[in-house]
Coordinates of C-alpha atoms in Angstrom, one line a residue:
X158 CA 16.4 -19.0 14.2
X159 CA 13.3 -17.7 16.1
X160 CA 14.3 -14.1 15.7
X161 CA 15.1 -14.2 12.2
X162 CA 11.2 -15.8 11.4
X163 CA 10.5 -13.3 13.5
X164 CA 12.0 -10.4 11.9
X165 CA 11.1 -11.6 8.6
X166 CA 7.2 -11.6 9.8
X167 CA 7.7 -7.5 10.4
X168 CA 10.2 -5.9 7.8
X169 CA 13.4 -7.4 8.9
X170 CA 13.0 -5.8 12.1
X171 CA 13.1 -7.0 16.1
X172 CA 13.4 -4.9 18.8
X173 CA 14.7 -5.8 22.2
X174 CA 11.8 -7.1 24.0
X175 CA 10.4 -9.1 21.5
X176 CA 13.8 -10.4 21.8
X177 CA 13.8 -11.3 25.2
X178 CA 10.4 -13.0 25.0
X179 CA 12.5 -15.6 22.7
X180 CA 15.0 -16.3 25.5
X181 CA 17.4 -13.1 23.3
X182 CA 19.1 -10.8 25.9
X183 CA 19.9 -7.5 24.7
X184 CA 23.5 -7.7 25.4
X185 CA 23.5 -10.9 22.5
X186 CA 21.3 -8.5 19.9
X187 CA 24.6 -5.9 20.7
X188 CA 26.8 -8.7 20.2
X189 CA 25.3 -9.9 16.9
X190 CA 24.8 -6.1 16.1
X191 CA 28.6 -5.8 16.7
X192 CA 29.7 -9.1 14.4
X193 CA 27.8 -7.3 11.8
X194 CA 24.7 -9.6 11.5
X195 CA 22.2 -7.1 13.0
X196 CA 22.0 -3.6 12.1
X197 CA 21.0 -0.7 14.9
X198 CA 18.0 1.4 13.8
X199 CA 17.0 3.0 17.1
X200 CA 16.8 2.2 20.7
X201 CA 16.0 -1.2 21.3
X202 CA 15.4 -1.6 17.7
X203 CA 17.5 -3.4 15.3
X204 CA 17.3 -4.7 11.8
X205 CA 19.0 -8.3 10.1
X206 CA 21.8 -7.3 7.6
X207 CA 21.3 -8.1 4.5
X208 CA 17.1 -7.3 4.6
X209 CA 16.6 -5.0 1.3
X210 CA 16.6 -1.2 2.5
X211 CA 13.3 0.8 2.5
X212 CA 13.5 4.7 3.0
X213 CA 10.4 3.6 5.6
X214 CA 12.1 1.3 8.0
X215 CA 12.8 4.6 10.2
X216 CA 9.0 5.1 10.7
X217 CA 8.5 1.4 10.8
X218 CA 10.8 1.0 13.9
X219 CA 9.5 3.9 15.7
X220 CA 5.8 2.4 15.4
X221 CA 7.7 -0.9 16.3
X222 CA 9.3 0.9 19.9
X223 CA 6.0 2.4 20.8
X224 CA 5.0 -1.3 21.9
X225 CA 8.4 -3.2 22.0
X226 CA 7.3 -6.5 23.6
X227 CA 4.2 -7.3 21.3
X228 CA 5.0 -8.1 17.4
X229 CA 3.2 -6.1 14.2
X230 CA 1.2 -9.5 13.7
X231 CA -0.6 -9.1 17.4
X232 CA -0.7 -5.5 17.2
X233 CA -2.5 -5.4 13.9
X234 CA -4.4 -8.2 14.5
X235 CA -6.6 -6.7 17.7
X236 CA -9.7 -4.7 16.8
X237 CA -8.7 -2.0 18.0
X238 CA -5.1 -0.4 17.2
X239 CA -3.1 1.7 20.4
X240 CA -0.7 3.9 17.5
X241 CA -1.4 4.9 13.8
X242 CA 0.9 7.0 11.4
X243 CA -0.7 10.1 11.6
X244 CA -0.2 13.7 10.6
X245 CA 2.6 15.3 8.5
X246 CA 3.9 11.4 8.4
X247 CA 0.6 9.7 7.2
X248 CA 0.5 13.1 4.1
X249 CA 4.2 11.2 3.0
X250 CA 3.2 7.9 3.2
X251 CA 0.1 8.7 1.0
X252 CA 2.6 10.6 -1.6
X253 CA 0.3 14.2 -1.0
X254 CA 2.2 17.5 -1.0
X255 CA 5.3 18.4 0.0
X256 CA 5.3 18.5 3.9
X257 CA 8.3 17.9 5.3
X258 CA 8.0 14.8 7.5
X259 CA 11.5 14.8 9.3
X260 CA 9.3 14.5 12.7
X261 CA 7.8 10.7 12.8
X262 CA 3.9 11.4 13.9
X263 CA 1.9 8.7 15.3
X264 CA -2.0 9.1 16.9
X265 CA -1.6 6.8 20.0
X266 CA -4.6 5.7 22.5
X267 CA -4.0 5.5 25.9
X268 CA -0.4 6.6 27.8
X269 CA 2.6 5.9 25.6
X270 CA 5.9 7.1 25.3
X271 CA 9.2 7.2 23.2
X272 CA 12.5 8.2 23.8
X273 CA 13.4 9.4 20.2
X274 CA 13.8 12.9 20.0
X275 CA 12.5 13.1 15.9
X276 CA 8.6 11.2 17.5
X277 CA 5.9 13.3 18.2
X278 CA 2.8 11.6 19.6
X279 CA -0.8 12.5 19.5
X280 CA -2.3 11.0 22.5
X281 CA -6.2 10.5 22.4
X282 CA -8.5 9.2 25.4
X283 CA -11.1 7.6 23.0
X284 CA -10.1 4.4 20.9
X285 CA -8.8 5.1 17.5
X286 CA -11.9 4.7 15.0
X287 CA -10.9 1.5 12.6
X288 CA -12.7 3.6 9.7
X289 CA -10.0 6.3 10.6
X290 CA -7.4 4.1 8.9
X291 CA -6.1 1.7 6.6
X292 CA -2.5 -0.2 6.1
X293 CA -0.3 1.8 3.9
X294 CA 3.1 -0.3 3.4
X295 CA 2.3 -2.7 6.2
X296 CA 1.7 0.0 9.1
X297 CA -1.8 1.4 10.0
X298 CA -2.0 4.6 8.2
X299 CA -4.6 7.8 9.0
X300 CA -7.1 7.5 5.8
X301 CA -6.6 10.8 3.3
X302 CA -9.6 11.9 5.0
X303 CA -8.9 11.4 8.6
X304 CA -4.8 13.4 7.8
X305 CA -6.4 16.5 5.8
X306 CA -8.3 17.0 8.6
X307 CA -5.4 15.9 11.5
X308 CA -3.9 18.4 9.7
X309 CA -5.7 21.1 9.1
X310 CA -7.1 20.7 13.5
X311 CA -3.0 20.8 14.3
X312 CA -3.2 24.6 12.2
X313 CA -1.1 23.5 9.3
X314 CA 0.2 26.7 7.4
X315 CA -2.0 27.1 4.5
X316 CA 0.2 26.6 1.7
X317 CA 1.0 22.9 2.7
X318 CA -2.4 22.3 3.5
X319 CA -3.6 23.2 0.1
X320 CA -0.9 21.2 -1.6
X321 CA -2.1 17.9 0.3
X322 CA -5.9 18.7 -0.9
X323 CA -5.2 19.7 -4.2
X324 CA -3.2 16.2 -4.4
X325 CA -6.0 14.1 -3.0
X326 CA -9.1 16.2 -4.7
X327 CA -6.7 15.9 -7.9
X328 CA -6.6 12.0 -7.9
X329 CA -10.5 11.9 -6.3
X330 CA -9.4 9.8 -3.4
X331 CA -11.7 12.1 -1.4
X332 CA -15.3 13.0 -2.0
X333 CA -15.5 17.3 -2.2
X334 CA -18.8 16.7 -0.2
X335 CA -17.4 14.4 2.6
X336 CA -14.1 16.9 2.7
X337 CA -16.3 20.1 2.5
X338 CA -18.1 18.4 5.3
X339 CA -15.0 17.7 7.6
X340 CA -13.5 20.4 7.2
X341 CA -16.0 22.9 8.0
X342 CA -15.0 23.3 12.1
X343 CA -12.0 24.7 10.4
X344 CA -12.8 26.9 7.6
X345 CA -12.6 30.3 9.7
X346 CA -8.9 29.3 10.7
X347 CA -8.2 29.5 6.7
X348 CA -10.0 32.9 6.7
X349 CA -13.4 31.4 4.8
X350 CA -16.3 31.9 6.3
X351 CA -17.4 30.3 9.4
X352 CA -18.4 26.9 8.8
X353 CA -18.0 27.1 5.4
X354 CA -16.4 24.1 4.3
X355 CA -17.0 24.1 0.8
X356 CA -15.2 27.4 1.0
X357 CA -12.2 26.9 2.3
X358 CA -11.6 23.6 -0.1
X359 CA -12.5 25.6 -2.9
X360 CA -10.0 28.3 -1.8
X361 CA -7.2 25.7 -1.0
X362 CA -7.5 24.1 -4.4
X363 CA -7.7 27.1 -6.4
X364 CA -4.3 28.2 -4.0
X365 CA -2.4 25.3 -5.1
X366 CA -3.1 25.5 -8.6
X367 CA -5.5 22.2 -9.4
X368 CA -5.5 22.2 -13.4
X369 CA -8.5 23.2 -15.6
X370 CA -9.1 20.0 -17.1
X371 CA -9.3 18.5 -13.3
X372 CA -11.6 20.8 -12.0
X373 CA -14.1 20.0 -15.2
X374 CA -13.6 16.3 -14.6
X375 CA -14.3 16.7 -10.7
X376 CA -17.4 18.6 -11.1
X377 CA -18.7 16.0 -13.6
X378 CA -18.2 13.1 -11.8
X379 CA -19.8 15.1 -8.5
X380 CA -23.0 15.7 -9.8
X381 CA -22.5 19.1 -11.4
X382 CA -23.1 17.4 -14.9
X383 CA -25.8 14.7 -16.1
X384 CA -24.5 11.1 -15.8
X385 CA -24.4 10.9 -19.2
X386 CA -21.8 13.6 -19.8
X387 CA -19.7 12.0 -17.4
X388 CA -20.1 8.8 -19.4
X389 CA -19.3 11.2 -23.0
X390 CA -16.6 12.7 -20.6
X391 CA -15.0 9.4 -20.0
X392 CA -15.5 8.1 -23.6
X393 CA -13.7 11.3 -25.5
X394 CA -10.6 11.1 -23.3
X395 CA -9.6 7.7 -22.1
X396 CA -9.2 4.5 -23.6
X397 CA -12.8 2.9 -25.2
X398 CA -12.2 -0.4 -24.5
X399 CA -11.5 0.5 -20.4
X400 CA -14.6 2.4 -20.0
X401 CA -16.9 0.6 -22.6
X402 CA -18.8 -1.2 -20.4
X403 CA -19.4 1.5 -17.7
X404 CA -20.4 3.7 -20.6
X405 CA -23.1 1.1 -22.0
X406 CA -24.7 1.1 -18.3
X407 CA -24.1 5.1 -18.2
X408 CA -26.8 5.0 -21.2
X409 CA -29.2 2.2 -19.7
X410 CA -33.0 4.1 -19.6
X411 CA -33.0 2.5 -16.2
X412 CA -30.3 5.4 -14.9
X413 CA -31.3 8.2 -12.9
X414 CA -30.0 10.8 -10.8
X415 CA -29.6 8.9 -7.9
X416 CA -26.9 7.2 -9.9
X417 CA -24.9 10.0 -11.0
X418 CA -22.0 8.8 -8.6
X419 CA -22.6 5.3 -9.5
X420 CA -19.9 5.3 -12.5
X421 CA -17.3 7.1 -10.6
X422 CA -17.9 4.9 -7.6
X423 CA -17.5 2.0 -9.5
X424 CA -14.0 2.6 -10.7
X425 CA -10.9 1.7 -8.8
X426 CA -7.9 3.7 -7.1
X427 CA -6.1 3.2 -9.7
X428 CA -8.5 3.5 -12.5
X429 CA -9.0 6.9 -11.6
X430 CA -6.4 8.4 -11.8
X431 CA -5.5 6.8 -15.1
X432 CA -8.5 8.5 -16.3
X433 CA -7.3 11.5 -14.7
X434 CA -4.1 11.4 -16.3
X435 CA -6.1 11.2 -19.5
X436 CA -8.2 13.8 -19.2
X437 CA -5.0 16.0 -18.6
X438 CA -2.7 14.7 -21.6
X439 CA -5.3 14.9 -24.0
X440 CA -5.9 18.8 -22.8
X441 CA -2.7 19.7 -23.8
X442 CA -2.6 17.5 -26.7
X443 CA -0.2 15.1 -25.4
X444 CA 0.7 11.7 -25.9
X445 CA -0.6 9.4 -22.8
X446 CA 2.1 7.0 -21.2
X447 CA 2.0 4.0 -22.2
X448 CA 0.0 2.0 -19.5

């Protein structure tokens, strides 16, 4: 069945028009809908029973109804996007703070439009920037980056926004420099000093309580200590046989401080904040979960 493929190419879902477009009226999605084989998430949206449940279907089929005649795969597929989870909903999707997110956000280019009470939309006139974001369980996702400062532009309260910083600076998904840098238009709205970027995220992370042993490890790995510390750093609080061979280039005579970032660079997502999470437990002199 054409709208099952279908469904199955975009998270079990199919709205309506897409429908249509395979010779499906809307009255025979209600019907199947009513004989139990379809499930109703929204207007003109609906889901095939039996598709495993996922607490982000809801934003998935309001991104889905923004542009219900065109499938994920040709929406994703142009160069540039029309909507992107943005906002309080992109901070959730990237697991930072605790914002509540019972209002799906989306950053939408051009005239759009939805009849759900729970969207809020963020039109812009320009096209949405492709380095502004990246695919975060299948939709297109604000980058870190591009939310703190959605965020902190739409006057989040300060508490919240410091929470969502402290998160990303915490698991150094976010250069301080590049933040500092971006959120400087802002820092007088946070009561720093005008322009003052590095202010206000050194405010906002001291606000939300970033550990010690974090801090130490984020200065190091920014520049504030010699390459080689960072490589002793690594070396005295994670696993040897991880970092070994980043350590052996962290003594090469050939390094200098135009490399300092290099080793942090050069470690993955998720490599960080293992190392992170290192750092931390052997701090407080406690055992590291097993990997």
């Amino acid at each position: 069945m054409q709208v099952a493929e279908l469904a199955g190419e975009q998270w079990g879902l199919i709205t309506t028009g897409q429908a249509r477009q395979l010779g499906v009226s809307a009255a025979e999605l209600a019907r199947w809908a009513d004989r139990g084989a379809l499930t109703r998430l929204a207007h003109g949206v609906y889901k095939i029973t039996g598709s495993s449940y996922d607490p982000r279907d809801d934003l998935r089929a309001a991104w889905l109804g923004l542009d219900p005649k065109r499938t994920a795969i040709d929406r994703l597929a142009q160069q540039q996007v029309d909507a992107v989870v943005s906002h309080r909903s992109a901070a959730a999707l990237h697991g930072l703070g605790d914002l509540d997110a019972d209002v799906l956000e989306f950053t939408v280019h051009g005239r759009r439009q939805s009849r759900r009470p729970d969207v809020r939309l963020h039109t812009r006139s320009a096209p949405i920037d492709p380095r502004s974001w990246s695919r975060v369980a299948g939709l297109p996702v604000t980058t870190i980056m591009a939310t703190i400062v959605d965020l902190a532009a739409a006057n989040t309260d300060g508490g919240h926004l410091a929470g969502i910083v402290r998160d990303a600076v915490a698991t150094a998904v976010v250069d301080i420099d590049d933040l500092s840098a971006a959120l400087a238009p802002y820092a007088h709205r946070y009561n720093a000093t005008l322009g003052n970027g590095r202010a206000l995220v050194e405010r906002l992370v001291s606000e939300a309580g970033l550990p010690a042993t974090t801090e130490r490890a984020s200065d190091l790995v920014r520049g504030q200590g010699t390459f080689g510390q960072v490589a002793k750093f690594i070396a005295a609080n994670t696993d040897p046989e991880l970092f070994r061979p980043l350590v052996s280039a962290a003594d090469s005579a050939a390094v200098n401080e135009v490399a300092k970032h290099a080793l942090w660079d050069a470690l993955d997502p998720e490599t960080r904040k293992r190392f992170l999470a290192a750092i931390q437990a052997a701090a407080s002199n406690q055992p590291q979960a097993e990997r």
